[in-house]
mmCIF file of C-alpha atoms in Angstrom:
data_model
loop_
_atom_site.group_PDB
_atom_site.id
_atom_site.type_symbol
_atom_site.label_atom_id
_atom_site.label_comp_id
_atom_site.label_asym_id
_atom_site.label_seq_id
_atom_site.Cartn_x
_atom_site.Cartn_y
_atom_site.Cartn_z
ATOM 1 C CA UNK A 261 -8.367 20.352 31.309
ATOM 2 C CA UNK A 262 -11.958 21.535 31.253
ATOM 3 C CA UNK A 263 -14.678 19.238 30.033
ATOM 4 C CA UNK A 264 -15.539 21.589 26.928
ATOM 5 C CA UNK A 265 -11.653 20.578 25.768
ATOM 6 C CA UNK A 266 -12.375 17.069 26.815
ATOM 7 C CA UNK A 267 -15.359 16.672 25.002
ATOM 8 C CA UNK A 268 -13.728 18.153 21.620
ATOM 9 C CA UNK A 269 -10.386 16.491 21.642
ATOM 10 C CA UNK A 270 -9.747 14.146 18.744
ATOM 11 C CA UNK A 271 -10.638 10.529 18.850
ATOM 12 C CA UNK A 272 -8.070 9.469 16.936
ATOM 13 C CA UNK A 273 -5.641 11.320 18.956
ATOM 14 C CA UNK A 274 -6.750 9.703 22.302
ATOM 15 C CA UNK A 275 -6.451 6.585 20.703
ATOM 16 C CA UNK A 276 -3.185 6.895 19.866
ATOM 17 C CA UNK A 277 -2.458 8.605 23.357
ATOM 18 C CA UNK A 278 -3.365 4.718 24.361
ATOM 19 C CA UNK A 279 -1.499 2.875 21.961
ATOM 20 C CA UNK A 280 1.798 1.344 24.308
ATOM 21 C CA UNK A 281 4.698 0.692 21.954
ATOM 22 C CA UNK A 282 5.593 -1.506 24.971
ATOM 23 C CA UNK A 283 3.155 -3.669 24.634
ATOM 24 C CA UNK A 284 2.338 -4.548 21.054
ATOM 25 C CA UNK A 285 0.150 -7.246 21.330
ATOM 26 C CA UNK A 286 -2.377 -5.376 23.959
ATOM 27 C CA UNK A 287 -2.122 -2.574 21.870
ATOM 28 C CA UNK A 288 -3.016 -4.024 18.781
ATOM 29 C CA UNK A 289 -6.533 -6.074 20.730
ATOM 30 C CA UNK A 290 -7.021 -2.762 21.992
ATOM 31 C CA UNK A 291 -7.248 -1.462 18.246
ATOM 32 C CA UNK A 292 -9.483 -4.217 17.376
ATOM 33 C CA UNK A 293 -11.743 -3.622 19.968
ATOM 34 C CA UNK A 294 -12.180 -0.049 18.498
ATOM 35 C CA UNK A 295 -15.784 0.914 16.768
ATOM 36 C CA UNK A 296 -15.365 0.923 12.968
ATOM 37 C CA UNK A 297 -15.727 4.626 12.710
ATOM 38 C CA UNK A 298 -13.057 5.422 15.352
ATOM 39 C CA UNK A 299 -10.753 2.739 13.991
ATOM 40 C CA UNK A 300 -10.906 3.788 10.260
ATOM 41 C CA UNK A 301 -10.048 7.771 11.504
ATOM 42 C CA UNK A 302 -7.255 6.401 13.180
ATOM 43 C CA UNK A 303 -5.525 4.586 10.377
ATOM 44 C CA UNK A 304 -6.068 7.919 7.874
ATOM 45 C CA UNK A 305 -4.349 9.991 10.901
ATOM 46 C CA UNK A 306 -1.620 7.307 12.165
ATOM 47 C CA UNK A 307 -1.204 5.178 9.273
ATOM 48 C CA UNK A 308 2.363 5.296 10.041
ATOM 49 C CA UNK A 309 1.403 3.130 13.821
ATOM 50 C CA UNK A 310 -0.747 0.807 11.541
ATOM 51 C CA UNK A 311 1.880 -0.194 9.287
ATOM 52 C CA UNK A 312 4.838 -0.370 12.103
ATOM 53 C CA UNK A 313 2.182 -3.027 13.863
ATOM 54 C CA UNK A 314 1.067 -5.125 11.039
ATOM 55 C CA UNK A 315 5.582 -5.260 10.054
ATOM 56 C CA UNK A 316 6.097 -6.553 13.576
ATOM 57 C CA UNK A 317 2.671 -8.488 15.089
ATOM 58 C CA UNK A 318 2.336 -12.225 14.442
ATOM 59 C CA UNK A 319 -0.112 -13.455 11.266
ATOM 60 C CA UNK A 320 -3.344 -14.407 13.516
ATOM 61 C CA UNK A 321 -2.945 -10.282 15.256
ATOM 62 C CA UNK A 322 -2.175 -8.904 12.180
ATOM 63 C CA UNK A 323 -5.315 -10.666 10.343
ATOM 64 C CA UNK A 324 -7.624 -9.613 12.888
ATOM 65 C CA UNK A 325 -7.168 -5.921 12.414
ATOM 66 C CA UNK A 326 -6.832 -6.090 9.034
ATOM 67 C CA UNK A 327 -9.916 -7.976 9.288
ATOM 68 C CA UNK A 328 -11.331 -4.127 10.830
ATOM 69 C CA UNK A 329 -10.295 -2.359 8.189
ATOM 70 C CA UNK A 330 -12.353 -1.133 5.258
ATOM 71 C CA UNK A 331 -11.101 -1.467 2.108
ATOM 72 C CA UNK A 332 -10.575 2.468 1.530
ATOM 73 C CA UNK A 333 -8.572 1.862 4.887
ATOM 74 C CA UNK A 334 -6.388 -0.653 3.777
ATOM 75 C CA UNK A 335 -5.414 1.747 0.165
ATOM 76 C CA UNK A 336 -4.492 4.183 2.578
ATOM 77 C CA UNK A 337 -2.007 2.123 4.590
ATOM 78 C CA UNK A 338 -1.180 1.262 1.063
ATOM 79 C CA UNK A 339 -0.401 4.117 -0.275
ATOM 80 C CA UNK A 340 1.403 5.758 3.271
ATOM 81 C CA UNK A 341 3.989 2.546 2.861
ATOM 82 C CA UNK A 342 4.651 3.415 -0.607
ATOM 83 C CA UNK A 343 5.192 6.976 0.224
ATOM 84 C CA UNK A 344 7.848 5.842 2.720
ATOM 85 C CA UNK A 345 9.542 3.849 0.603
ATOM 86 C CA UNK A 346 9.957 5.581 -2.188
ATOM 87 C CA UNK A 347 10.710 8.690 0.133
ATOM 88 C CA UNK A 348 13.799 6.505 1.311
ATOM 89 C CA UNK A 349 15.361 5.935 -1.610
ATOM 90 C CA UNK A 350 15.002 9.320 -3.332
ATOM 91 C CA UNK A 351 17.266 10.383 -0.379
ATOM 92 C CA UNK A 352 19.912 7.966 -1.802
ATOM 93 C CA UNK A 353 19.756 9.364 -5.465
ATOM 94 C CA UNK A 354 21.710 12.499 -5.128
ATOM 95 C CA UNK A 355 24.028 11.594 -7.563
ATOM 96 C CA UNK A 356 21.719 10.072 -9.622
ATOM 97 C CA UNK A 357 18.991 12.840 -11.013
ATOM 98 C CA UNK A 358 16.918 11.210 -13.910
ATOM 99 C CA UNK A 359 16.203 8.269 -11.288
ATOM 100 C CA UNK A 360 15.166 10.825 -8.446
ATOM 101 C CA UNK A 361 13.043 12.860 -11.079
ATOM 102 C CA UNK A 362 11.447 9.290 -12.122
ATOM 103 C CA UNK A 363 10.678 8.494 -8.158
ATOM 104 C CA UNK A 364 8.929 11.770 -7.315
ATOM 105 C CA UNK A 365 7.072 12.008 -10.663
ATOM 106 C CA UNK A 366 5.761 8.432 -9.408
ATOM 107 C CA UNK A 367 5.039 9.913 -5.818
ATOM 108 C CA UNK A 368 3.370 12.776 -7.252
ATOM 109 C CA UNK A 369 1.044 10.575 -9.385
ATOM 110 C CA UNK A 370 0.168 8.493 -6.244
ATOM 111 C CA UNK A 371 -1.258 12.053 -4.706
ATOM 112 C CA UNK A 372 -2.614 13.485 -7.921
ATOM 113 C CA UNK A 373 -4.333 10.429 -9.310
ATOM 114 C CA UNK A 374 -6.670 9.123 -6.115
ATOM 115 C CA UNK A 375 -10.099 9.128 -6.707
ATOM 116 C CA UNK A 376 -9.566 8.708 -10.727
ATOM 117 C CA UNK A 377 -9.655 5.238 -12.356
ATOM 118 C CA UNK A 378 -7.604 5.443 -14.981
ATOM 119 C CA UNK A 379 -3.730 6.286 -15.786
ATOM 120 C CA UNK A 380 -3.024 8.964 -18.304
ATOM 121 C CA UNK A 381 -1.565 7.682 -21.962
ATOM 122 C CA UNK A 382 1.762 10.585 -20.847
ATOM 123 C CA UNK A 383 1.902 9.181 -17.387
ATOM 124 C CA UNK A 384 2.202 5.581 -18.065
ATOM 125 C CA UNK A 385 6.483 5.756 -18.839
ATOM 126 C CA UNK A 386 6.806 7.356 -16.118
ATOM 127 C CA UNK A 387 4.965 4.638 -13.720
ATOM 128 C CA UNK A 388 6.712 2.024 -15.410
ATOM 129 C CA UNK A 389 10.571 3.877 -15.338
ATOM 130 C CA UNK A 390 9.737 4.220 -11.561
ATOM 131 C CA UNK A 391 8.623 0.810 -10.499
ATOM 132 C CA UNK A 392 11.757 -0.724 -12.453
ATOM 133 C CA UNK A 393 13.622 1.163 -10.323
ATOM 134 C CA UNK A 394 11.353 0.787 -6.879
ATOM 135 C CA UNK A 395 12.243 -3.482 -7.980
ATOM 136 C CA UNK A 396 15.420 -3.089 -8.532
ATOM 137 C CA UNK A 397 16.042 -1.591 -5.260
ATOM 138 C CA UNK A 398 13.621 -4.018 -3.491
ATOM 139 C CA UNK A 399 16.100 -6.733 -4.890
ATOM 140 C CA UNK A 400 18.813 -5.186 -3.819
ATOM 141 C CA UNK A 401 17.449 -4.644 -0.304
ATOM 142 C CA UNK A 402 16.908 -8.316 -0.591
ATOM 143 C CA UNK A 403 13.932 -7.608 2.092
ATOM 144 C CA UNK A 404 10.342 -8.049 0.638
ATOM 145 C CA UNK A 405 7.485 -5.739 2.031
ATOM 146 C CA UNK A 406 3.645 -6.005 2.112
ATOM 147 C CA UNK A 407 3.535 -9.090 3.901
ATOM 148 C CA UNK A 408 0.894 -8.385 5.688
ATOM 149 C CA UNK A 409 -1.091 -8.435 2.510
ATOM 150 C CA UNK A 410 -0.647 -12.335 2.453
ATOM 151 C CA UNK A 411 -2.281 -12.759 5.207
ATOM 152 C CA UNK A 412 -5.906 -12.182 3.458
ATOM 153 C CA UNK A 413 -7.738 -15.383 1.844
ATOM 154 C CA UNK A 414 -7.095 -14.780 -1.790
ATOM 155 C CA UNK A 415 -10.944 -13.096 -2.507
ATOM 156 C CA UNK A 416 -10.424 -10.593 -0.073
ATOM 157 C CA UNK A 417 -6.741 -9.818 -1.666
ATOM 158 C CA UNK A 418 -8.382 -9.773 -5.493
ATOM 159 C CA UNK A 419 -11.094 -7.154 -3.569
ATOM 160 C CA UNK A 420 -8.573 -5.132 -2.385
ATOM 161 C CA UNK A 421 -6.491 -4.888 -5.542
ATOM 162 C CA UNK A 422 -10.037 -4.224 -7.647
ATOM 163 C CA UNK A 423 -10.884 -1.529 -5.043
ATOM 164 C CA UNK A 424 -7.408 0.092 -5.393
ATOM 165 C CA UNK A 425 -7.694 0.124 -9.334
ATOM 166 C CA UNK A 426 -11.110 1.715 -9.067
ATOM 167 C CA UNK A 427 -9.538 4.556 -6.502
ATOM 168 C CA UNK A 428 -5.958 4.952 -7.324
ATOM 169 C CA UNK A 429 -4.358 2.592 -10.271
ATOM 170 C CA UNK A 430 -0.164 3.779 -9.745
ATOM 171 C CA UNK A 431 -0.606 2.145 -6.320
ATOM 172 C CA UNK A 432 -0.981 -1.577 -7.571
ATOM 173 C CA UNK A 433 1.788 -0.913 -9.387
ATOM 174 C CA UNK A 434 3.911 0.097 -6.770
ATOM 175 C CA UNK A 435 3.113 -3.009 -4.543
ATOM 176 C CA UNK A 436 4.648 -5.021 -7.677
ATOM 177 C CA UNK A 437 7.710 -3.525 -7.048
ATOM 178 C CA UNK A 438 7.942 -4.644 -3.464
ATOM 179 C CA UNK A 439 5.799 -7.765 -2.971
ATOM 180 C CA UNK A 440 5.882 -11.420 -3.098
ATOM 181 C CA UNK A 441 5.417 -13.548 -6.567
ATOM 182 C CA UNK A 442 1.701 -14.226 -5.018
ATOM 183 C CA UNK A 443 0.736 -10.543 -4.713
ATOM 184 C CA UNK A 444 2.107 -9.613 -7.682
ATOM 185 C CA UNK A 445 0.481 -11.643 -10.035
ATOM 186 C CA UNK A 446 -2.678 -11.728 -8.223
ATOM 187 C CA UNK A 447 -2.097 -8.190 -9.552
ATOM 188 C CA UNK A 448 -1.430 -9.151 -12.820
ATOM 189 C CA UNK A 449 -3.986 -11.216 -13.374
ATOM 190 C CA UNK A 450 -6.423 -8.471 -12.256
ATOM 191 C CA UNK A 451 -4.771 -5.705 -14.723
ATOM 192 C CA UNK A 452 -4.911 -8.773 -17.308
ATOM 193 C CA UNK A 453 -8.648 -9.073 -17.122
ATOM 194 C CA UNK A 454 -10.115 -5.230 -16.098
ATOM 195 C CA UNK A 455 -7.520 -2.936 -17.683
ATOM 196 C CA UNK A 456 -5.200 -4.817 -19.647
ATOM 197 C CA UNK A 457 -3.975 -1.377 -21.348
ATOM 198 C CA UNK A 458 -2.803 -0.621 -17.693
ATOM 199 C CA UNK A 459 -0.266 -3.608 -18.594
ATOM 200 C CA UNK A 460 2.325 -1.578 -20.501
ATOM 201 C CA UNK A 461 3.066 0.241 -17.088
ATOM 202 C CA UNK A 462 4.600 -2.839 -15.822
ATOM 203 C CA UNK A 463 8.100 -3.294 -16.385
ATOM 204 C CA UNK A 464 8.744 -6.727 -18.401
ATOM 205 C CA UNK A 465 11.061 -8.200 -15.909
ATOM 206 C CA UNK A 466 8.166 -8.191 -13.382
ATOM 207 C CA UNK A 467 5.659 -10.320 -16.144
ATOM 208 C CA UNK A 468 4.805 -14.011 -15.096
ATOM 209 C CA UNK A 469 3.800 -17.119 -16.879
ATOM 210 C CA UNK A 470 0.894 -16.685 -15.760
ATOM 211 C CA UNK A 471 -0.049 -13.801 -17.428
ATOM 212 C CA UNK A 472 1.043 -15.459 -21.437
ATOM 213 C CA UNK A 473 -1.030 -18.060 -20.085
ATOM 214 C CA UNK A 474 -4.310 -16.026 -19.361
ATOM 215 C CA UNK A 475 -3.709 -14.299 -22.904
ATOM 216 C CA UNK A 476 -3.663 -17.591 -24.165
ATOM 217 C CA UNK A 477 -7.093 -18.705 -22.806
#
């Protein structure tokens, strides 16, 4: 290879070139060690290797690249997760086509509404039908996802969850369906006080205590 085609290769893709599924713990420094810019193209091109290492790395590795990551980052690995979930289990609702028209009317709002802050009045069923069903399944699975959000001091989590209102609002919701009690009404509590007319896309099974309690105050 020439050093014209050297110098224009992709930085993300020489990063990944360099990321040894071998060695996940060297791998993962090796991200951290990464200048912000580099780091932040990487996730938006290999979310997928992002989200495999944060499932599998222990807390302390897992916190110290999350600790890298911007919060426009962090929506993306986000939203990538979500994709794959829901992806999976519209391949197991063949015989089931008002659930699989729910789940892709849900994935398509995930594309079509970033960068907007609100939720249309139309789309809000539709959010709601799909995360009862996204919960359901989680339950089912008996496996919770996300954990790696836990691993943030609560601030940073309430930033992240402001941030991903502000940029994309069906993605919060999503995380409900899959997340611990913590995350979700962190969640909650967020929609409670910013947007509480974003609360009637949450399914009722998924309310908390908490929430009658901050509508109390």
């Amino acid at each position: 290879m020439n050093a014209a085609s050297q110098h224009s290769r992709d930085p993300a893709e020489e990063v990944y070139e360099k990321v040894n599924f071998l060695m996940l713990k060297s791998s993962a420094d090796y991200l951290v060690q990464l200048e912000s810019s580099v780091l932040e193209d990487f996730v938006l091109k290999y979310s997928g290797v992002l989200i495999f290492l944060l499932n599998v790395l222990d807390p302390d590795r897992s916190l110290k690249l999350l600790s890298r990551l911007t919060n426009a980052s962090v929506l993306s690995l986000l939203e990538e997760e979500l994709r794959m979930l829901a992806i999976r289990e519209v391949a197991h609702l063949g015989d089931d086509p008002e659930k699989l028209i729910t789940l892709t009317g849900y994935l398509d709002l995930v594309d079509r509404l970033a960068g907007h802050e609100t939720i249309p009045d139309q789309e809000k069923g539709v959010i709601q039908d799909a995360v009862r069903i996204l919960a359901d399944m989680s339950t089912e699975g008996g496996k919770k996802r996300f954990l790696y959000l836990e691993y943030f001091s609560a601030d940073k989590l309430q930033e992240i969850f402001r941030f991903n209102l502000e940029k994309n609002p069906p993605v919060n919701f999503g995380l409900m369906a899959f997340s611990s009690e913590q995350v979700r009404e962190t969640i909650l509590a967020i929609l409670a006080r910013q947007k509480p007319d974003l609360l009637t896309c949450v399914p009722p099974t998924l309310f908390s205590l908490l929430i009658y309690k901050l509508f109390l105050d």
